[in-house]
Short mmCIF file of C-alpha atoms in Angstrom, two decimals:
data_model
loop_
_atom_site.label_atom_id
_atom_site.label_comp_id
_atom_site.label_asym_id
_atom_site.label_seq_id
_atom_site.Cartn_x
_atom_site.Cartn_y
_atom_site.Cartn_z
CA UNK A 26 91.52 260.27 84.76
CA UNK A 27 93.71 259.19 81.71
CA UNK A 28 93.47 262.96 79.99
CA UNK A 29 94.88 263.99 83.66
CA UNK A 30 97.65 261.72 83.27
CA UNK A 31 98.52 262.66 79.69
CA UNK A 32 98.00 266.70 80.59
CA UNK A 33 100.39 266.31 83.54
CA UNK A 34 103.09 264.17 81.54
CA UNK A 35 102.85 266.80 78.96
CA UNK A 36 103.31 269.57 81.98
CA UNK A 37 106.15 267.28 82.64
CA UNK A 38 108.05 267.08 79.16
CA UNK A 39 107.34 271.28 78.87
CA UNK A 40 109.33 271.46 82.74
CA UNK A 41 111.86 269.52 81.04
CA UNK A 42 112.25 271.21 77.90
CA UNK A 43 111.87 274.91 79.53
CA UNK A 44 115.16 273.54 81.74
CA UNK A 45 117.02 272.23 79.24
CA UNK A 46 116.89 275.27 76.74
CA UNK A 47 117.46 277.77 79.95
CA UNK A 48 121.11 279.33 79.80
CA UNK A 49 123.56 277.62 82.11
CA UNK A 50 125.25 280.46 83.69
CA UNK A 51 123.34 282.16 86.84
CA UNK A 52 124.44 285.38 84.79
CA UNK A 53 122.66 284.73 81.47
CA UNK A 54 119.47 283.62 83.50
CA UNK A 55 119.36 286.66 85.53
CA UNK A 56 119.64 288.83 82.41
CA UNK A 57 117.07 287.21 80.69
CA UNK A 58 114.63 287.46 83.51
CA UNK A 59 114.92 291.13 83.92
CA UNK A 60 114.84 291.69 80.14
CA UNK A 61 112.17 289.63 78.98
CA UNK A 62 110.14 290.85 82.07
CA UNK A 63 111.29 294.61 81.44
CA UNK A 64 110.31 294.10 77.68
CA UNK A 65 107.28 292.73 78.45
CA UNK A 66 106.24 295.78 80.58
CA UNK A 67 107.45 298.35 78.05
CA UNK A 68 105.49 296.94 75.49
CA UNK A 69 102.27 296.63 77.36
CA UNK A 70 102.44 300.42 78.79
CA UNK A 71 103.11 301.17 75.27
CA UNK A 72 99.90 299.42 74.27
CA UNK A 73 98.27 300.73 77.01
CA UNK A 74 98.91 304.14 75.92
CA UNK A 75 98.07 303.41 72.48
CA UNK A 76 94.80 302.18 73.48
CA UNK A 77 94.28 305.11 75.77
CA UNK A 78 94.96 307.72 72.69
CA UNK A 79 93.00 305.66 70.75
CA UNK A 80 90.14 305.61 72.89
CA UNK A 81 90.33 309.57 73.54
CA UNK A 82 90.68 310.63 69.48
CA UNK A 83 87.68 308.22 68.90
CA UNK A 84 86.05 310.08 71.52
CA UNK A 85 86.87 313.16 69.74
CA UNK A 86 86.03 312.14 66.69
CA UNK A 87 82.48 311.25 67.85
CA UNK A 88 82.04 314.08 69.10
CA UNK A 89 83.31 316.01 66.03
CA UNK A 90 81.36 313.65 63.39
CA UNK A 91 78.07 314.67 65.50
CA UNK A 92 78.05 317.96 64.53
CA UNK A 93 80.09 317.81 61.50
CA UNK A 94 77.19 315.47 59.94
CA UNK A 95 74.30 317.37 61.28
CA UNK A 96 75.33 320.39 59.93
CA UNK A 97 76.48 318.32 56.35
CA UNK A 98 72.66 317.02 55.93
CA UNK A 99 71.03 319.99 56.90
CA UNK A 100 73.26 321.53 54.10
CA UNK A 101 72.78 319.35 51.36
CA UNK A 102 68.86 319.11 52.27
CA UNK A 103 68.58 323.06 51.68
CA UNK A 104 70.63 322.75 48.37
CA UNK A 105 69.18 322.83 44.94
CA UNK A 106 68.96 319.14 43.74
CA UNK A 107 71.08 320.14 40.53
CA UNK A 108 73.79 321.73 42.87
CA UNK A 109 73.81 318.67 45.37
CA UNK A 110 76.39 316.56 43.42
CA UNK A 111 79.00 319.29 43.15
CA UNK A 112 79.20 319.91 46.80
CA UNK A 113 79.60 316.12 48.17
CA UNK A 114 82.71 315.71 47.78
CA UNK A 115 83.65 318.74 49.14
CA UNK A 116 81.85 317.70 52.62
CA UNK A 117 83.75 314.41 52.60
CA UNK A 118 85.97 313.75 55.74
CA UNK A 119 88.87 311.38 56.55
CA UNK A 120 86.65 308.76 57.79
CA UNK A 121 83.35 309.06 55.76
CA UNK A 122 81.92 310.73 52.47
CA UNK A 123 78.81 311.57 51.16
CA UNK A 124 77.31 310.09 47.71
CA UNK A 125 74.16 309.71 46.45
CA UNK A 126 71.68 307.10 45.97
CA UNK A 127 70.51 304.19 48.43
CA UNK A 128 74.07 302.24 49.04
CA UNK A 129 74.50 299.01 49.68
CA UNK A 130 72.49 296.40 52.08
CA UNK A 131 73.73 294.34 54.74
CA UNK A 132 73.53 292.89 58.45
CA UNK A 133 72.88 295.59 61.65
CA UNK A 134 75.84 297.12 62.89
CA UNK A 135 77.56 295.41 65.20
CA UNK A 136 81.51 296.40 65.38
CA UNK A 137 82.24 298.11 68.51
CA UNK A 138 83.64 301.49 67.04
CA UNK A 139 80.56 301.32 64.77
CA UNK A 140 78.04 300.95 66.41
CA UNK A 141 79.33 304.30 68.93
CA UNK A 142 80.06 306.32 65.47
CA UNK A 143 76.41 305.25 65.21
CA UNK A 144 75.07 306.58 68.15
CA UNK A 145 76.83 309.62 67.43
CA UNK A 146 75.11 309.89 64.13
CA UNK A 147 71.86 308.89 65.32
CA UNK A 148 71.94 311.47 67.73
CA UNK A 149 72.76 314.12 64.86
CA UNK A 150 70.10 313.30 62.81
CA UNK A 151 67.26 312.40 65.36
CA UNK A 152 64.86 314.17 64.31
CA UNK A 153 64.15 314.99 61.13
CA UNK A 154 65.50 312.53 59.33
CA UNK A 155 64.43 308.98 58.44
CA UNK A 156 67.40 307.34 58.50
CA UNK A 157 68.37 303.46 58.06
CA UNK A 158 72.30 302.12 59.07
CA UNK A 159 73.91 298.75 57.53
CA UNK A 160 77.56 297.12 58.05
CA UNK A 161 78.88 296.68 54.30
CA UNK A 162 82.07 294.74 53.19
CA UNK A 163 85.79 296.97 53.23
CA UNK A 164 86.31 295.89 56.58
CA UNK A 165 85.45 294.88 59.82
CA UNK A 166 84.16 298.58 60.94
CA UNK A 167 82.72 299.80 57.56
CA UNK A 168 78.77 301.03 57.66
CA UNK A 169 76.94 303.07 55.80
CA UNK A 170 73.88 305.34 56.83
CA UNK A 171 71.00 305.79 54.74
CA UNK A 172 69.25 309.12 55.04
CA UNK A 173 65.93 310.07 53.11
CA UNK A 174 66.05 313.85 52.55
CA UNK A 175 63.05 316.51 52.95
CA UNK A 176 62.56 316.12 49.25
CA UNK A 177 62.43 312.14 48.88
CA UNK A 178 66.03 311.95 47.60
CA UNK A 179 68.25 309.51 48.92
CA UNK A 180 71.79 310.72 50.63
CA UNK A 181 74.15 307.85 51.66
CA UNK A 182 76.57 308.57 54.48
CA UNK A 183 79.75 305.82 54.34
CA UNK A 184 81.53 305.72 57.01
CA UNK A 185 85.23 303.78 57.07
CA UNK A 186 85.82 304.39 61.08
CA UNK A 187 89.69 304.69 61.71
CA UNK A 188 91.32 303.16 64.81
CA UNK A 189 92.79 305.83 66.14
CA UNK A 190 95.26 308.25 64.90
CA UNK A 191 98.52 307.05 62.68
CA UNK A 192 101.72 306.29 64.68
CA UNK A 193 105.26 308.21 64.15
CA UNK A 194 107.49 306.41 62.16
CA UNK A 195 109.94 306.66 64.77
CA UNK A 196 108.27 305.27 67.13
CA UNK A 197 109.43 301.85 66.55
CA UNK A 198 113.14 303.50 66.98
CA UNK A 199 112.47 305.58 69.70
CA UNK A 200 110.61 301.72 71.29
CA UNK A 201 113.52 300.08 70.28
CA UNK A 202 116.34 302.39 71.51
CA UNK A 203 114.40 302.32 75.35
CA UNK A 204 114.74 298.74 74.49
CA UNK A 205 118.05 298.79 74.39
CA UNK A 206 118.96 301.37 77.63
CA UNK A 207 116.86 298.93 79.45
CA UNK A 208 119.12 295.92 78.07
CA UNK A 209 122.69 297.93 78.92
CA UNK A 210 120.96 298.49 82.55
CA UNK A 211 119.98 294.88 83.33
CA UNK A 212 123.18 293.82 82.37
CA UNK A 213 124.96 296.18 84.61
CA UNK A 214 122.50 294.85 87.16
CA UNK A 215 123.20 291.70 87.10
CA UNK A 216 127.01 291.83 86.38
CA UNK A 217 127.43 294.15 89.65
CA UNK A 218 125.19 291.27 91.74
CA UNK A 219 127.17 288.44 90.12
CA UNK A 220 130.55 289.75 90.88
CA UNK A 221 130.74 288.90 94.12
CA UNK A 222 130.16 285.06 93.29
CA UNK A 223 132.69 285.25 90.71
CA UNK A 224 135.14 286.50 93.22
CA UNK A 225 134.26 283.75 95.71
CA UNK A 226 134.58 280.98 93.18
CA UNK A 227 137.92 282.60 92.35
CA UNK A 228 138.82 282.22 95.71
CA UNK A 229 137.78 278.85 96.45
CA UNK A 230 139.51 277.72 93.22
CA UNK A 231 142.50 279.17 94.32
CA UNK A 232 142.73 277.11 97.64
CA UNK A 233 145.54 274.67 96.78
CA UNK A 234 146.41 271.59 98.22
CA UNK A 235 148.36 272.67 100.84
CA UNK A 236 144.93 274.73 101.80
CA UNK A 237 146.19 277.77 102.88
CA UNK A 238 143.94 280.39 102.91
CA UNK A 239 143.46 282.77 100.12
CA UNK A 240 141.91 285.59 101.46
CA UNK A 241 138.61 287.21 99.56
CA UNK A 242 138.72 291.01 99.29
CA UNK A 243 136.33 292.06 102.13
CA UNK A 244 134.86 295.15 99.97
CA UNK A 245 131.46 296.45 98.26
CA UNK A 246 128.06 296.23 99.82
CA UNK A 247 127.56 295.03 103.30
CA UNK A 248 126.11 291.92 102.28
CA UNK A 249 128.82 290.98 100.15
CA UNK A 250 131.48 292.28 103.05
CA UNK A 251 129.93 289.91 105.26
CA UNK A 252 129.65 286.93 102.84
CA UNK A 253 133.47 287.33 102.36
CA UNK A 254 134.48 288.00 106.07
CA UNK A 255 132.40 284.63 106.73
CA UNK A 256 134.28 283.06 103.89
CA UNK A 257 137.56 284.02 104.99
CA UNK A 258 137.33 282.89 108.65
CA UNK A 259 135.98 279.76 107.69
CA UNK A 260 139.13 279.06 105.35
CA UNK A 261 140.99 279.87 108.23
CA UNK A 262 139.41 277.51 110.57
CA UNK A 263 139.81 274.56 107.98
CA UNK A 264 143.52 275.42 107.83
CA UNK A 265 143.99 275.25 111.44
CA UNK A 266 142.09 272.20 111.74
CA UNK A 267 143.74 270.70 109.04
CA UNK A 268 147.44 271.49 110.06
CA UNK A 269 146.49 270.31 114.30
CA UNK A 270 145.69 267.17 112.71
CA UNK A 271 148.18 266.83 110.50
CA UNK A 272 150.78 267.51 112.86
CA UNK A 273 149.28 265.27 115.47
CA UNK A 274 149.72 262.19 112.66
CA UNK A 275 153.31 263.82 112.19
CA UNK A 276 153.72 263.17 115.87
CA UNK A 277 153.01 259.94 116.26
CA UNK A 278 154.64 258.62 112.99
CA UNK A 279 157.82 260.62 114.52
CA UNK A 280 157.27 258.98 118.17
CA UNK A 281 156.81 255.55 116.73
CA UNK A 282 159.97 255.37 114.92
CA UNK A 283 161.93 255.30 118.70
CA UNK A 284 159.97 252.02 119.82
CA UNK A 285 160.17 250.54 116.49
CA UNK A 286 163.88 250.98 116.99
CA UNK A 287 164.06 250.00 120.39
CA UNK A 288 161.99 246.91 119.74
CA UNK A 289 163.93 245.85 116.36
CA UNK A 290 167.02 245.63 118.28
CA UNK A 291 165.66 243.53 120.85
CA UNK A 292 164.59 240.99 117.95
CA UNK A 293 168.13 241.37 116.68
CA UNK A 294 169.46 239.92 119.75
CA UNK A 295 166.57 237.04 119.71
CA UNK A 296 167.77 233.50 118.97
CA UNK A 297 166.70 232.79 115.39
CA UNK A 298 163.82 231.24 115.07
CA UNK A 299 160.26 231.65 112.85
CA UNK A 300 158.86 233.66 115.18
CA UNK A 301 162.26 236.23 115.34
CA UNK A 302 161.43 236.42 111.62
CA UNK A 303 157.92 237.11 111.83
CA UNK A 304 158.54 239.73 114.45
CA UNK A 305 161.25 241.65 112.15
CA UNK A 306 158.52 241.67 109.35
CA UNK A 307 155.82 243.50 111.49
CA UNK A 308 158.37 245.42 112.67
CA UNK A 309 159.67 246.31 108.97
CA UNK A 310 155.62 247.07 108.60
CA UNK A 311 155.33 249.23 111.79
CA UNK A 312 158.59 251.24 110.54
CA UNK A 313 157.14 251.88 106.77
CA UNK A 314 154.01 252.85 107.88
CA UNK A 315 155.40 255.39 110.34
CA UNK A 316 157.81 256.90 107.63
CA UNK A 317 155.03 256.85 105.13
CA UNK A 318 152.70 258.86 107.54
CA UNK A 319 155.46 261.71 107.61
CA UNK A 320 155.49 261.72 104.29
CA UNK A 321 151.99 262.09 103.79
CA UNK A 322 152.16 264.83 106.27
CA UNK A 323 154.32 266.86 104.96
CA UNK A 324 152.96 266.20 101.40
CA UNK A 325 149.65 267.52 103.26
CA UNK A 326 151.12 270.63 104.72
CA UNK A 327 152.57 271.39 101.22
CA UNK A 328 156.01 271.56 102.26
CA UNK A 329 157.02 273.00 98.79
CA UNK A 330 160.68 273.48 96.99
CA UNK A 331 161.36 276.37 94.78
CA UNK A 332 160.38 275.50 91.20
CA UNK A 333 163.16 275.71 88.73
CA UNK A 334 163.83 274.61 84.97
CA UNK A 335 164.69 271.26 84.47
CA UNK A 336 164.90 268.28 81.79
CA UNK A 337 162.78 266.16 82.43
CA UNK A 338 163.72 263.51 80.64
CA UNK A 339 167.02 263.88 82.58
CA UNK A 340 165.47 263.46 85.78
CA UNK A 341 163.29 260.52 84.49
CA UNK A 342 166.18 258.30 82.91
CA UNK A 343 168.22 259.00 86.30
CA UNK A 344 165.57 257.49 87.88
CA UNK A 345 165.31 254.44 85.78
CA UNK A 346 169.16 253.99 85.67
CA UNK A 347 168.80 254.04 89.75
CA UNK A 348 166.19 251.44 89.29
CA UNK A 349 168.56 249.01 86.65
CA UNK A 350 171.53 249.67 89.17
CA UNK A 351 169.45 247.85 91.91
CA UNK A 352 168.57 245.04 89.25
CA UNK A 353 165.06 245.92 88.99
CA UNK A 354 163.03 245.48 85.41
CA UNK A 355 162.59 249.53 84.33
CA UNK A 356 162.62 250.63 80.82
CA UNK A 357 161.98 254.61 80.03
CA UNK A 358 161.26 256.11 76.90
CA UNK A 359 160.68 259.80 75.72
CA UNK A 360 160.26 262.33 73.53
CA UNK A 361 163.11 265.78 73.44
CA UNK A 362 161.78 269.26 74.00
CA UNK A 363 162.03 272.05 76.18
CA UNK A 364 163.13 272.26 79.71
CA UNK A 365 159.94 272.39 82.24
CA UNK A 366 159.49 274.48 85.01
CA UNK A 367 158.79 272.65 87.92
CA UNK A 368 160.05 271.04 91.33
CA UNK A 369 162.52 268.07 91.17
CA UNK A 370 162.13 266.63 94.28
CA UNK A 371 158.31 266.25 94.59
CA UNK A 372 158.32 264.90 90.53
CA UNK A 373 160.99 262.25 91.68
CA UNK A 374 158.89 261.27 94.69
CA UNK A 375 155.78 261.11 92.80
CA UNK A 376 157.52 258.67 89.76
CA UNK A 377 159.51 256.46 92.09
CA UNK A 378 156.27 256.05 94.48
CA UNK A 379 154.51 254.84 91.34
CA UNK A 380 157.46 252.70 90.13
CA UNK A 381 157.51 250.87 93.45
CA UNK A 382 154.24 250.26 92.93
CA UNK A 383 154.43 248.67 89.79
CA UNK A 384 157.00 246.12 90.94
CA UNK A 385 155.66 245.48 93.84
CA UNK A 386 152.26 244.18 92.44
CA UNK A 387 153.73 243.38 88.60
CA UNK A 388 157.32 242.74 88.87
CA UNK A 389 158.71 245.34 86.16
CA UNK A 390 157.49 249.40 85.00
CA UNK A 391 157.89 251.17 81.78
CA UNK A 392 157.98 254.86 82.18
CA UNK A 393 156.92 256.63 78.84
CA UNK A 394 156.82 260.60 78.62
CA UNK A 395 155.17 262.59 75.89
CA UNK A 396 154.79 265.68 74.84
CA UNK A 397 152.07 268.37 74.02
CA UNK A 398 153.93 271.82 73.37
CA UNK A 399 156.24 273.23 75.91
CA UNK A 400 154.49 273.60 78.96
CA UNK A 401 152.70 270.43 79.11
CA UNK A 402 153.51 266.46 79.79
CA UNK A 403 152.58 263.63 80.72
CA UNK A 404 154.47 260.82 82.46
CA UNK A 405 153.04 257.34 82.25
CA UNK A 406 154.28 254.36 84.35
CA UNK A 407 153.32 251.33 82.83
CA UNK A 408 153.18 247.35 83.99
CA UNK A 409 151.55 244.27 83.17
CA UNK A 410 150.42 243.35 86.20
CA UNK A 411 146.87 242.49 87.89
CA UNK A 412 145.55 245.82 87.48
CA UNK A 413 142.95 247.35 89.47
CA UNK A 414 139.07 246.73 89.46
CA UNK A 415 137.20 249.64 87.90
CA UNK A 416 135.20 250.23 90.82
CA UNK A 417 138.21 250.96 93.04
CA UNK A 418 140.53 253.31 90.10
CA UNK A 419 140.03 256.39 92.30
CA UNK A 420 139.35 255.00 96.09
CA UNK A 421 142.94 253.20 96.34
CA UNK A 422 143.93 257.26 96.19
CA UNK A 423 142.98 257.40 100.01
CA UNK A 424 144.75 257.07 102.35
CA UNK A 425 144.89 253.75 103.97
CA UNK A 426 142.48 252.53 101.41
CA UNK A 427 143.75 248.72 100.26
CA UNK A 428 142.27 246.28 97.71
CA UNK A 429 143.87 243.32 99.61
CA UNK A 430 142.34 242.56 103.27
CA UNK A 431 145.94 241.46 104.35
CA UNK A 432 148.12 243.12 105.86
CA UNK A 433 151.18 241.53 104.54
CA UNK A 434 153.64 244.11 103.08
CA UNK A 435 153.92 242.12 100.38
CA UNK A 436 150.42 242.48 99.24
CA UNK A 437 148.39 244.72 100.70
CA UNK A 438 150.94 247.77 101.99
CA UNK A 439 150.13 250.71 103.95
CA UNK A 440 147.64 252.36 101.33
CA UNK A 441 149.55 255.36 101.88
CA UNK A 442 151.72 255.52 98.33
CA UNK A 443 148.98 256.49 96.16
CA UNK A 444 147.68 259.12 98.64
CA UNK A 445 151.34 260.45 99.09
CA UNK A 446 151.50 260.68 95.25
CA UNK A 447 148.43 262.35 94.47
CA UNK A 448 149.40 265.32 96.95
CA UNK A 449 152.54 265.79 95.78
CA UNK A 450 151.02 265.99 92.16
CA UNK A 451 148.44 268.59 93.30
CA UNK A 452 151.59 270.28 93.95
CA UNK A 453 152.69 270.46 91.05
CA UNK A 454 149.89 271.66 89.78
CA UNK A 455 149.42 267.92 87.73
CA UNK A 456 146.71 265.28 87.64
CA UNK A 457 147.03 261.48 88.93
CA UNK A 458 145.05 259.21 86.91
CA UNK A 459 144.86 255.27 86.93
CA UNK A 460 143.64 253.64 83.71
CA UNK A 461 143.54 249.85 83.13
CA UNK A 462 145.40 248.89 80.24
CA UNK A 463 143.38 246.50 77.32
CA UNK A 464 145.99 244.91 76.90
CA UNK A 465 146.24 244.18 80.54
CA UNK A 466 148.22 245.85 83.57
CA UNK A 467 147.67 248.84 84.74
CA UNK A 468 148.78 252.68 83.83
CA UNK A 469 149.68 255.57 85.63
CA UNK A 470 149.21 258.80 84.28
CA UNK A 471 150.46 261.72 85.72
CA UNK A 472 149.58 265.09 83.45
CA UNK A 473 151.69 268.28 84.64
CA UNK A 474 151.90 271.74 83.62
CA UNK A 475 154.46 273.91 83.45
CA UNK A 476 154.98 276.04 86.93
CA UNK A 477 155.70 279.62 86.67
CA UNK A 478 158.34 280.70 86.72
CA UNK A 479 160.19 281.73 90.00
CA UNK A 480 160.96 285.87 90.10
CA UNK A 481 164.37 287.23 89.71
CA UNK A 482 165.95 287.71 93.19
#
């Protein structure tokens, strides 16, 4: 039972290292399939026929060395013994010569080529001649055949058995340029099947944030027309879905704001009193929440504004000299460069959401902007607040998602800011990021990329 154990963990650890060494892309793995497998069964048909030619000149051969070696024997036997030696050489043959004298001594003949070059000789000189056969050292199918003529004299036969009949020196070229065709095929093969996934991925990835649907070229094979038909109507149902319930929270953020109203001006006309006060807060909360669900709405629907050039570090240190006009603790700093294509209004929500947030929770914000090149920055709004735990960096970005139990609108807010911010920043073709700080606080940092620009009218 324990060599089990250790055969299957080593099964286990060759699963594991076959997986990790395998190419990544579906592409590269397809190709290598069909070649190695395509490879394989070129070069075993060309064994194969190799064998098969080998097996038919041996055959051949036999048949030739049969007669050849009768009529060699029967030749020398009827020579004069003086005139013997001059003519052996001349009978010698590719694979075997003629010498005198008794040879060399050794084991039976056993080698599979051999031992049928031996029945062919054995049939050639049977009868007539006493005859004796030994394997000898030169190789693994060397013998030699030991033939006692009429006269007492002793003829050795040795026999060097070829496998077969020599290859073409091109054939390695001509193997490797098949090779090759088959290589150029496979990977027009498996580009042509992997297109269409390349063109779905390219459509999925280009489903923005506003998800509108970006249709998939319904063309090729059937297969692939029906994969993309399938694709697009299902992008389409998600958009419709989507924008019903998007518009039904529109709805009732919009119908709430005429109660809200209705009720805050009853409260106005209340006696003062705790309770008035307490009722003007949860109003105040009811009225937020409703304005913050439009936003998010129309973030949602990707209401977008032409993209244009702008400075951003104009836009940013308006924003913080709107903040020091109100009395609140901003600072900005930046670095000069380039204008940035991009859209104003959705930037300005996006920093000023995340400004509010800092003073909310931390009581000041530092907005730093760097740069990398000209078509890339990023904004960070800084504090030195609580922070956030790392467990709950990326859930706080949905919607209605709050650390704080309470509903107080002093601590726990609608959980709609972040989620608002995010969207807008998908947008703008950026990246929302919180980051605790080591130093303590918390840090916003919102990466965007220049926008193309818009065409010429």
């Amino acid at each position: 039972m324990p060599g089990h154990a250790a055969r299957g963990r080593d099964v286990s650890r060759l699963i594991v290292l076959l997986r990790r060494l395998a190419p990544a892309s579906l592409f590269a793995r397809l190709s290598l399939i069909l070649l190695a497998g395509l490879a394989a069964a070129q070069f075993l048909s060309a064994h194969l026929t190799i064998e098969e030619r080998n097996d038919v000149s041996m055959g051949a051969m036999i048949d030739y060395v049969e007669a050849d070696v009768r009529t060699a024997v029967a030749l020398i036997d009827r020579l004069p013994h003086a005139e013997r030696a001059a003519w052996l050489p001349r009978l010698a043959r590719g694979g075997y010569r003629f010498s005198s004298g008794t040879g060399s001594d050794g084991p039976p003949v056993r080698a599979p080529h051999s031992a049928r070059l031996l029945a062919s000789v054995t049939r050639a000189l049977t009868p007539g001649y006493a005859f004796t056969a030994h394997a000898v050292e030169g190789g693994p199918e060397r013998f030699q055949v030991h033939v006692q003529l009429s006269d007492g004299q002793p003829l050795t036969v040795d026999f060097r058995p070829r496998r077969g009949l020599p290859l073409s020196p091109r054939l390695p070229f001509m193997l490797a340029g098949q090779l090759a065709l088959v290589a150029l095929a496979c990977w027009l093969a498996v580009r042509l099947a992997i297109k269409p996934l390349r063109t779905l991925a390219q459509a999925a990835d280009a489903l923005g944030p506003d998800l509108r649907p970006v249709p998939m070229p319904e063309q090729g094979p059937s297969e692939v027309v029906r994969a993309a038909r399938a694709f697009n109507a299902m992008q389409r149902r998600i958009a419709a879905y989507v924008d019903e319930r998007l518009r039904i929270l529109a709805a009732i953020s919009h119908d709430l704001q005429t109660p809200i109203t209705r009720m805050r001006l009853r409260v106005d006309l209340m006696d003062e009193s705790p309770q008035q006060q307490r009722l003007i807060e949860d109003l105040q909360q009811l009225e937020d929440l409703a304005r913050q669900g439009i936003g998010y709405a129309r973030a949602m629907h990707g209401l977008l504004e032409p993209a244009r050039a702008i400075d951003p570090n104009d836009l940013l240190d308006a924003i913080t000299l709107d903040y020091l006009d109100s009395g609140a603790d901003v600072g900005f700093s930046s670095q000069p460069g380039a204008p940035l294509v991009t859209r104003p209004g959705a930037l300005r929500r996006v920093v000023t959401n995340l400004v509010d947030n800092s003073l909310k929770y931390a009581g000041q914000a530092r907005i730093v902007m760097e740069r990398s090149g000209d078509a890339l920055i990023t904004i960070r709004v800084l504090d030195e607040g609580p922070g956030i735990p790392e467990a709950a960096l990326e859930a706080v970005f949905e919607p209605f998602y709050r650390i704080e139990s309470s509903r107080n609108r002093d601590t726990g807010g609608t959980g709609l800011g972040l989620a608002i911010a995010r969207q807008l920043a998908l947008t703008l073709g950026g990246a929302l990021t919180l980051h605790n700080r080591p130093e303590g606080g918390l840090e916003a940092r919102l990466v965007l990329r220049a926008l193309e620009a818009p065409a010429a009218p």
